[in-house]
Tab-separated table of C-alpha atoms in Angstrom:
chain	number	residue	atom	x	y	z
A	1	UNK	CA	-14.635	19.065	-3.149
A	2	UNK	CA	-12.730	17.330	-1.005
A	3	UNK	CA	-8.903	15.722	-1.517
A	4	UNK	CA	-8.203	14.748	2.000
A	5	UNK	CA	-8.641	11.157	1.435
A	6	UNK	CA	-6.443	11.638	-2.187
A	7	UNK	CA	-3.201	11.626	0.121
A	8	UNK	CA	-2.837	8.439	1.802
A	9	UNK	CA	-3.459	6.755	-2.040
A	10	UNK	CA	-1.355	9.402	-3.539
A	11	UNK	CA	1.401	8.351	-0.553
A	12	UNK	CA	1.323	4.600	-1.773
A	13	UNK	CA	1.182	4.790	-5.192
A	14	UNK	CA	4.820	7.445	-5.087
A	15	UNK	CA	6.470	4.887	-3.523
A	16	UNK	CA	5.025	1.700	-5.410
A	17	UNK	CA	5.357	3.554	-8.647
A	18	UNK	CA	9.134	4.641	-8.021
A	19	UNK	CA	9.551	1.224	-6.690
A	20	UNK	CA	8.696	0.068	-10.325
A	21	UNK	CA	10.278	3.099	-11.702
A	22	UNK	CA	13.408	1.722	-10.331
A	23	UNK	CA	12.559	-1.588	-12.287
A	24	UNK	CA	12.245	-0.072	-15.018
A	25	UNK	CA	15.478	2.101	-14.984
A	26	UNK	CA	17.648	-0.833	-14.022
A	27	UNK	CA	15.965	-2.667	-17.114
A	28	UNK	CA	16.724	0.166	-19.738
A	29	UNK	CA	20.112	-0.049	-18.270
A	30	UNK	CA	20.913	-3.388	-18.804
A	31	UNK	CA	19.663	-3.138	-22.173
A	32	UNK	CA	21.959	-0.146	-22.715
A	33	UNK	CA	24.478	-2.057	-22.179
A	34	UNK	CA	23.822	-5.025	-23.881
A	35	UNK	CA	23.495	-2.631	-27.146
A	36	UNK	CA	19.915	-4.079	-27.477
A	37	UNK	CA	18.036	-1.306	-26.984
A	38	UNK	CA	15.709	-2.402	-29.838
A	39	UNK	CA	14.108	-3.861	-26.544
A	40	UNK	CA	12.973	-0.737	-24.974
A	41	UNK	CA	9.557	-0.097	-26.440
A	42	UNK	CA	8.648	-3.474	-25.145
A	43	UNK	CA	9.511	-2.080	-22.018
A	44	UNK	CA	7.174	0.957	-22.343
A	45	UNK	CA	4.860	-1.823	-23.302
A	46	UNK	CA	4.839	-3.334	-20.359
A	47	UNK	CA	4.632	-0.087	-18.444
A	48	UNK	CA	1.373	0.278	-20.090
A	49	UNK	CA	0.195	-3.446	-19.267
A	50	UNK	CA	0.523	-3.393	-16.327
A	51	UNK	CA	-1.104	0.144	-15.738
A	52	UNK	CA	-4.266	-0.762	-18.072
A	53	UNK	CA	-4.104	-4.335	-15.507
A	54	UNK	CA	-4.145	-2.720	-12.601
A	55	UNK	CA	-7.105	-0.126	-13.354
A	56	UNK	CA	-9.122	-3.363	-14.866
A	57	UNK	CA	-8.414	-4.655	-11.410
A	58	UNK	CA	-9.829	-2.324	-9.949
A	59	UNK	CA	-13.142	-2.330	-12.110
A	60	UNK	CA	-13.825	-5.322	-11.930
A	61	UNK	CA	-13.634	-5.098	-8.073
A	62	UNK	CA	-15.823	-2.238	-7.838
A	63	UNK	CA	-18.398	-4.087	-9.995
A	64	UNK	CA	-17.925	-6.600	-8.115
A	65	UNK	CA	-18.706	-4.434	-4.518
A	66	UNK	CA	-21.746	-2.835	-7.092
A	67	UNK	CA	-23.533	-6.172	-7.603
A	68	UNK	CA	-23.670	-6.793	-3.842
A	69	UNK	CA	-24.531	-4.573	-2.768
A	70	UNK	CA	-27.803	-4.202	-5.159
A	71	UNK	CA	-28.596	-7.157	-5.169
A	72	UNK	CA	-29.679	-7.755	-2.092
A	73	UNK	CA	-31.221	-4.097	-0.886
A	74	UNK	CA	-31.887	-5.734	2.385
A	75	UNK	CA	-28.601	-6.676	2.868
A	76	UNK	CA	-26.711	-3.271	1.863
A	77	UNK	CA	-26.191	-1.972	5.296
A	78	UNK	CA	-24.130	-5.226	6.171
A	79	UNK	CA	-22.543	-6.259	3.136
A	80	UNK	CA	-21.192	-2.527	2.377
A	81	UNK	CA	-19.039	-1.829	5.367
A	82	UNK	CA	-18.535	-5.803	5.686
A	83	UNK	CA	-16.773	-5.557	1.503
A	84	UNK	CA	-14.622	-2.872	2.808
A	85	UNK	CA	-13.746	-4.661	6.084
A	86	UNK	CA	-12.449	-7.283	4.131
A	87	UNK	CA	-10.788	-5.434	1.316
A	88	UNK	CA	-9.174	-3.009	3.971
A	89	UNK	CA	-7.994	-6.479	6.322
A	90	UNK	CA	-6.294	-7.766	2.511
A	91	UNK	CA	-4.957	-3.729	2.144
A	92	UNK	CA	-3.349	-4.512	5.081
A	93	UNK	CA	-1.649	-7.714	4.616
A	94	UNK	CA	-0.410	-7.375	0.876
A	95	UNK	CA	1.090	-3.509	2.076
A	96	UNK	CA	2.644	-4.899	5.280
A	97	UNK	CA	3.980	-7.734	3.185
A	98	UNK	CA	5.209	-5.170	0.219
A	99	UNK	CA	6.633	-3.050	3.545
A	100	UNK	CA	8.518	-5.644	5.281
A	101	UNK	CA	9.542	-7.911	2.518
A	102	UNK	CA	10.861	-5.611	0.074
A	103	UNK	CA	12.883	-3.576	2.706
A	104	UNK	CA	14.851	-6.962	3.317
A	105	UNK	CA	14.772	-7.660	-0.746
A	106	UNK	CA	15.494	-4.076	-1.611
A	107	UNK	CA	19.826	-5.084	-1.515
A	108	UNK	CA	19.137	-7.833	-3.726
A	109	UNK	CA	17.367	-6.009	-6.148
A	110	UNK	CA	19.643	-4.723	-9.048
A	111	UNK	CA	21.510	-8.239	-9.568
A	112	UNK	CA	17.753	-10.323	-9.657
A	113	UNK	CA	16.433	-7.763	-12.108
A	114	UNK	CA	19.763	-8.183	-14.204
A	115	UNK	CA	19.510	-11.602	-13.685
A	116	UNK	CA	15.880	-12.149	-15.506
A	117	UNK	CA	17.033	-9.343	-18.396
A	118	UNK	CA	20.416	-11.539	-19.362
A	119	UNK	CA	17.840	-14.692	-19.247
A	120	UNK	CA	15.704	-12.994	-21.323
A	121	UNK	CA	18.621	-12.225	-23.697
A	122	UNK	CA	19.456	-15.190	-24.099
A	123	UNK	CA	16.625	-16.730	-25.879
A	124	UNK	CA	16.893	-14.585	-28.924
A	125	UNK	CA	13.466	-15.441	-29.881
A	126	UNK	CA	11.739	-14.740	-27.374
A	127	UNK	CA	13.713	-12.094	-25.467
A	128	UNK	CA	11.180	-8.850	-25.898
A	129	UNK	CA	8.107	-11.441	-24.539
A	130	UNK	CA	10.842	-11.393	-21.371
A	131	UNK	CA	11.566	-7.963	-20.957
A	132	UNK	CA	7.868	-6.841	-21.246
A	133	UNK	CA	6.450	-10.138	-18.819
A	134	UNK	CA	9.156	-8.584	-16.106
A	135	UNK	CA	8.013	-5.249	-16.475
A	136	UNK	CA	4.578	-5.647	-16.733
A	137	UNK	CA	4.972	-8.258	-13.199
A	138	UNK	CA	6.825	-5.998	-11.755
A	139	UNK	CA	4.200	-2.819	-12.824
A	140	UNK	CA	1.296	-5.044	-11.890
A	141	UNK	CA	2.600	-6.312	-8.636
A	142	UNK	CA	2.387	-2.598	-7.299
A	143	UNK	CA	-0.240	-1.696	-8.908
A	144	UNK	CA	-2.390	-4.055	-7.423
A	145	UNK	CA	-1.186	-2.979	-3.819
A	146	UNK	CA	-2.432	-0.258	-4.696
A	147	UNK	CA	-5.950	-1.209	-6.038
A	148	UNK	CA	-6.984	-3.162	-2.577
A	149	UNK	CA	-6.367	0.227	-0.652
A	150	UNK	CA	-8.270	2.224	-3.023
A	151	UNK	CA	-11.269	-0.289	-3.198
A	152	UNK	CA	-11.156	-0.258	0.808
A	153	UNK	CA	-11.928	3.207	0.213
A	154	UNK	CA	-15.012	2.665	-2.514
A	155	UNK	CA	-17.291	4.938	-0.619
A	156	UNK	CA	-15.137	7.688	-1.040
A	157	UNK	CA	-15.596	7.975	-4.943
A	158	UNK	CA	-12.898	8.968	-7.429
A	159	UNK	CA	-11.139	11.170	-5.226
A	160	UNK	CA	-8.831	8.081	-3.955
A	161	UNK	CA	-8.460	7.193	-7.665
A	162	UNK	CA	-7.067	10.432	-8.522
A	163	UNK	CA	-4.818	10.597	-5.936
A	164	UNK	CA	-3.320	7.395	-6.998
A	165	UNK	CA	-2.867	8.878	-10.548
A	166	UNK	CA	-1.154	12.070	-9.327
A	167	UNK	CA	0.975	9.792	-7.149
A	168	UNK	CA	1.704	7.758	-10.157
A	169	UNK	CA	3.042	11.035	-12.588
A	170	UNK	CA	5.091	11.861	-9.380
A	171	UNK	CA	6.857	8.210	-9.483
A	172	UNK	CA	7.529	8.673	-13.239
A	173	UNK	CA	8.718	12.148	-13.189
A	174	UNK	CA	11.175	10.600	-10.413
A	175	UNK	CA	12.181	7.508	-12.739
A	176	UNK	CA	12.818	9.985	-15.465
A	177	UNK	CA	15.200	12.414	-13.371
A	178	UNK	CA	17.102	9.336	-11.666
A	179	UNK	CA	17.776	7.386	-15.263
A	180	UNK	CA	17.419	9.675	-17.844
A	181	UNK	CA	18.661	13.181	-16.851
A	182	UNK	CA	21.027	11.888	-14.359
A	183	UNK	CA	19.671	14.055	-11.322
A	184	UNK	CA	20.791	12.499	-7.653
A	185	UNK	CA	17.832	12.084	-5.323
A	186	UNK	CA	19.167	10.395	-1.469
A	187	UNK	CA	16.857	7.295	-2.547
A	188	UNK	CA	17.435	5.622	0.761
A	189	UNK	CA	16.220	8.515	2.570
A	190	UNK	CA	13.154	8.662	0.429
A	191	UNK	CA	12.191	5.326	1.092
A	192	UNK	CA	12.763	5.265	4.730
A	193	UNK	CA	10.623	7.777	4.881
A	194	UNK	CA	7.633	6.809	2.532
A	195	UNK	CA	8.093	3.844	4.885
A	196	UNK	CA	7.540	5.397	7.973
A	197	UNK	CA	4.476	7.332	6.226
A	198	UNK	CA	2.856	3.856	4.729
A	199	UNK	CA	3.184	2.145	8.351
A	200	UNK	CA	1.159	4.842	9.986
A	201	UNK	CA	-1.367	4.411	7.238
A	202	UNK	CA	-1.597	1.004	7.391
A	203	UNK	CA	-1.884	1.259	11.188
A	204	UNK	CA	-5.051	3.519	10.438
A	205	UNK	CA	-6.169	1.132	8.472
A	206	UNK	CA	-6.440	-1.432	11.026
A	207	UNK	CA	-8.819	0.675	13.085
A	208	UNK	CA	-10.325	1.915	10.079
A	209	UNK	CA	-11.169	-2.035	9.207
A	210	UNK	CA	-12.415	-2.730	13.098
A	211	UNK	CA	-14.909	0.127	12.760
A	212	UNK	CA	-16.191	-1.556	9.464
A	213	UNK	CA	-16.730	-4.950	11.222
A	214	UNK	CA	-18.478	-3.493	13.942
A	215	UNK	CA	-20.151	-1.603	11.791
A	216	UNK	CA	-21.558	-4.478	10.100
A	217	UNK	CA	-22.129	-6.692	13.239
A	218	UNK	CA	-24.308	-3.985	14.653
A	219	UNK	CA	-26.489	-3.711	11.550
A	220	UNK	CA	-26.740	-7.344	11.772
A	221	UNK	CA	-27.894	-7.571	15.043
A	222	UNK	CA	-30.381	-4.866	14.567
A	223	UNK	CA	-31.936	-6.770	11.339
A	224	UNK	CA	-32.061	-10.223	13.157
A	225	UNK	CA	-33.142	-11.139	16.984
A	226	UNK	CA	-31.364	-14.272	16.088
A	227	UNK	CA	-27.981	-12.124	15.667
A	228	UNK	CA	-28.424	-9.791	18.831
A	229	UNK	CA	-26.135	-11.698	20.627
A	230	UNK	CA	-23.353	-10.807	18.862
A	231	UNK	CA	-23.146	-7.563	19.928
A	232	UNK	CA	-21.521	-8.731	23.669
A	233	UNK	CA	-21.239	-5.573	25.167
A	234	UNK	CA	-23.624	-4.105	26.732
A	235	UNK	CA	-23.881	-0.849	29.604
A	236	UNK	CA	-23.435	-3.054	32.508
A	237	UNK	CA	-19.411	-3.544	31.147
A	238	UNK	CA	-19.406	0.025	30.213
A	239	UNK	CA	-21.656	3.185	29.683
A	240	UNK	CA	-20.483	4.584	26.354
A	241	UNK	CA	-19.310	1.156	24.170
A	242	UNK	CA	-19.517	-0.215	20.515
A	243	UNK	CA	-21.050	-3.341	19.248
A	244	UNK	CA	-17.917	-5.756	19.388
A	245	UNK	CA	-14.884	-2.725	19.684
A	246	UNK	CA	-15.802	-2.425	23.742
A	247	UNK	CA	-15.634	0.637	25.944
A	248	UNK	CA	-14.641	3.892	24.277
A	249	UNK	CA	-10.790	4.787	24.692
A	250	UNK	CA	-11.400	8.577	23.900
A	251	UNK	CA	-14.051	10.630	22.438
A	252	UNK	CA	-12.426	14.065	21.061
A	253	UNK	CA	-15.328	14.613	19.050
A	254	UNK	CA	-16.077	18.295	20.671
A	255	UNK	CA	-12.003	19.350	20.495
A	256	UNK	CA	-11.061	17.773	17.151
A	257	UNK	CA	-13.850	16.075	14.916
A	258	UNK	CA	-13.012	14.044	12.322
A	259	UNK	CA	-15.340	15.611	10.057
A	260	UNK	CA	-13.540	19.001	10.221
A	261	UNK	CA	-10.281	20.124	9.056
A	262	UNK	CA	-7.646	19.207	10.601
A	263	UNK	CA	-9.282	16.016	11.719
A	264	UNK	CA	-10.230	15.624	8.256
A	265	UNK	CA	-7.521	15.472	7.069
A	266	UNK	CA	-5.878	12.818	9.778
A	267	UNK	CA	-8.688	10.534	9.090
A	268	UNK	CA	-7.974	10.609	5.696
A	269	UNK	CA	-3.962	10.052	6.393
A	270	UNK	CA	-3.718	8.600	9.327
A	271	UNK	CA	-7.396	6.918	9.974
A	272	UNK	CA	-7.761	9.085	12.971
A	273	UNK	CA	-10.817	8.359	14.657
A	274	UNK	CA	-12.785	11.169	17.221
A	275	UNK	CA	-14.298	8.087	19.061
A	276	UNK	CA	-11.377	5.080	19.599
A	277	UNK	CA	-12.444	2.089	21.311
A	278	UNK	CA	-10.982	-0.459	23.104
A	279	UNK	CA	-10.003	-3.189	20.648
A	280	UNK	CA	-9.005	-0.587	18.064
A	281	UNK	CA	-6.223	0.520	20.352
A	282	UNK	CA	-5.172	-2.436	21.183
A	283	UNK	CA	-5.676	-3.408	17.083
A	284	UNK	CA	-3.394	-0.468	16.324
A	285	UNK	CA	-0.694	-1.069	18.929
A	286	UNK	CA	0.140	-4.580	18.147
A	287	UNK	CA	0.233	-3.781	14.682
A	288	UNK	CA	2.433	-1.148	15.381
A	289	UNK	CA	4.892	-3.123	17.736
A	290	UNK	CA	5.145	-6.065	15.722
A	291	UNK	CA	5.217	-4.803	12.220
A	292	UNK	CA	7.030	-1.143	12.671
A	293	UNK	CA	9.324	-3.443	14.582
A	294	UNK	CA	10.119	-5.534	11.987
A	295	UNK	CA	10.216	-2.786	9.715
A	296	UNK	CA	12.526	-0.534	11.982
A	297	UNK	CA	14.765	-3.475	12.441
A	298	UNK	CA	15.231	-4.399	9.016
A	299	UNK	CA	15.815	-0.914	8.363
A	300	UNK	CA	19.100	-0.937	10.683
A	301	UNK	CA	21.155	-2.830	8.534
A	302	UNK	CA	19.401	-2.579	4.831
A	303	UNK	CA	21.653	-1.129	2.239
A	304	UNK	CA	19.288	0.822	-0.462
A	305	UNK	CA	19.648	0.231	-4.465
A	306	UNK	CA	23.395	-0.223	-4.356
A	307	UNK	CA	23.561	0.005	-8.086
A	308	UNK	CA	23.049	3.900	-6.858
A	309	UNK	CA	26.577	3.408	-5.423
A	310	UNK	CA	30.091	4.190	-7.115
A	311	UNK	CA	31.523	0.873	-8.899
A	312	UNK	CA	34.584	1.692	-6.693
A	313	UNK	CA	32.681	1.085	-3.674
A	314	UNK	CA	31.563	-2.102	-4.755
A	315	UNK	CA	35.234	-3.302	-6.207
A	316	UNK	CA	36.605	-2.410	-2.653
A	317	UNK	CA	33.789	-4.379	-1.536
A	318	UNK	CA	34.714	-7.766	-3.230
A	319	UNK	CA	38.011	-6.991	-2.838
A	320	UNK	CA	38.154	-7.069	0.909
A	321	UNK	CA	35.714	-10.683	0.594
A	322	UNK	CA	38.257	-12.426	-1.325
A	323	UNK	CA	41.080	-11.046	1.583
């Protein structure tokens, strides 16, 4: 059996799931000190929400991708790599998004999550409904970031699944050393890191996603005379070409295959590819220029989970604002 293409799903879901393991900490901490700690299982509760939410998710999108795909038999060898075209091109976004956005968010974390608890406090009444709905957001807001990749990988099977479940035991073994046992883990190193790791899957991604669309395209245009023409390039632009990807780049299909280990396990990771063509390198560059440098950029100046730094540190902090 195969667990190559476990990794890059084990990869998100570790850093989504300590993302929300952080959540979750900061939470139980407020709580803590609030002496309502009465609250907590409706934290757990929403743990488990948002967990059982996500996996429904992802179901009732693979149901979904099932009754397509059946239901026109015709059809299957365009609508299967077209479904996972467009479920990898919305991988992409929401995980760029959840890359970018949260790295300039990540500062402002601890005092919004402290923020919604005292709110939540304050309505007596109501206040475990507001501890579990910001748990189970917060739970379900990663999780489904994680669903989209995993359906953009359907044809792989449960192997993606499980990695995303191992990933997910990793995250809350982490939450548990940070919050509960008091371990120190360099959190801002760990998520610079995981960063760097998620961009180059993402970037894979994007030429996974072109080869899906071309993919589909060329069954199209096989299926219907009517649709040839939308396969535009043809041997007199180049000998060796795709349907709408262009010339080949590279073909390192005799010196490392992608169906043999180690390019097995790069495709998985990385979406290495032993035949590149022209639009997915130029697919893969831009989205490596213009997100990683938005990514490395915001990086230079993001400070990581401050609550993770001394209360001294932050006192001389104000103090030298108010001077």
């Amino acid at each position: 059996m195969d667990f190559s293409s476990a990794l890059p799903t084990f990869v998100i879901t570790l850093r989504e799931g300590v993302e929300a393991a952080l959540v979750v900490g900061i939470v139980l901490a407020c709580l803590k000190k609030a002496k309502a700690s009465q609250l907590n299982p409706w934290v757990y509760a929403g743990v488990i929400a948002g967990i059982v939410a996500s996996a429904l998710v992802g179901l009732l999108f693979g149901v979904m991708i099932q009754a397509l795909g059946t239901a026109n038999q015709q059809y299957a060898p365009i609508i299967e790599p077209l479904l996972e075209g467009v479920f990898s091109v919305l991988a992409i976004i929401m995980l760029s998004w959840m890359l970018v956005w949260m790295t300039k968010q990540a500062r402002f974390m601890k005092a919004q999550v402290e923020g919604a608890v005292s709110a939540a406090l304050q309505n007596n009444s109501r206040a475990g409904w507001g501890v579990f709905s910001l748990i189970f957001i917060a739970v379900l807001r990663e999780g489904f970031e994680t669903v989209l990749f995993v359906v953009a990988k359907f044809q792989q099977g449960f192997i993606p699944a499980l990695g995303a479940l191992v990933g997910l035991g990793v995250a809350a073994g982490i939450g548990v050393l940070l919050f509960k046992w008091g371990v120190k883990i360099n959190i801002r190193q760990f998520f610079r890191y995981m960063g760097i790791l998620l961009l180059l899957i993402v970037a894979g991604l994007v030429v996974s996603s072109l080869g899906h669309f071309d993919t589909a395209i060329n069954a199209l245009a096989q299926m219907d005379r009517k649709s040839q023409s939308l396969c535009f390039y043809y041997e007199r632009f180049a000998k060796v070409h795709s349907c709408v990807l262009g010339p080949i780049v590279w073909n390192t299909t005799k010196i490392l295959p992608e169906d043999r280990f180690p390019g097995l396990l790069f495709n998985a990771l990385f979406g290495y590819t032993d035949k590149l063509f022209l639009v997915q390198a130029l697919g893969y560059g831009i989205f490596i220029i213009t997100i990683g440098g938005i990514y490395f950029q915001s990086l230079a100046d993001r400070v990581f989970f401050p609550f993770l730094k001394s209360r001294q540190s932050a006192k001389e902090s104000v103090s030298s604002q108010r001077d």
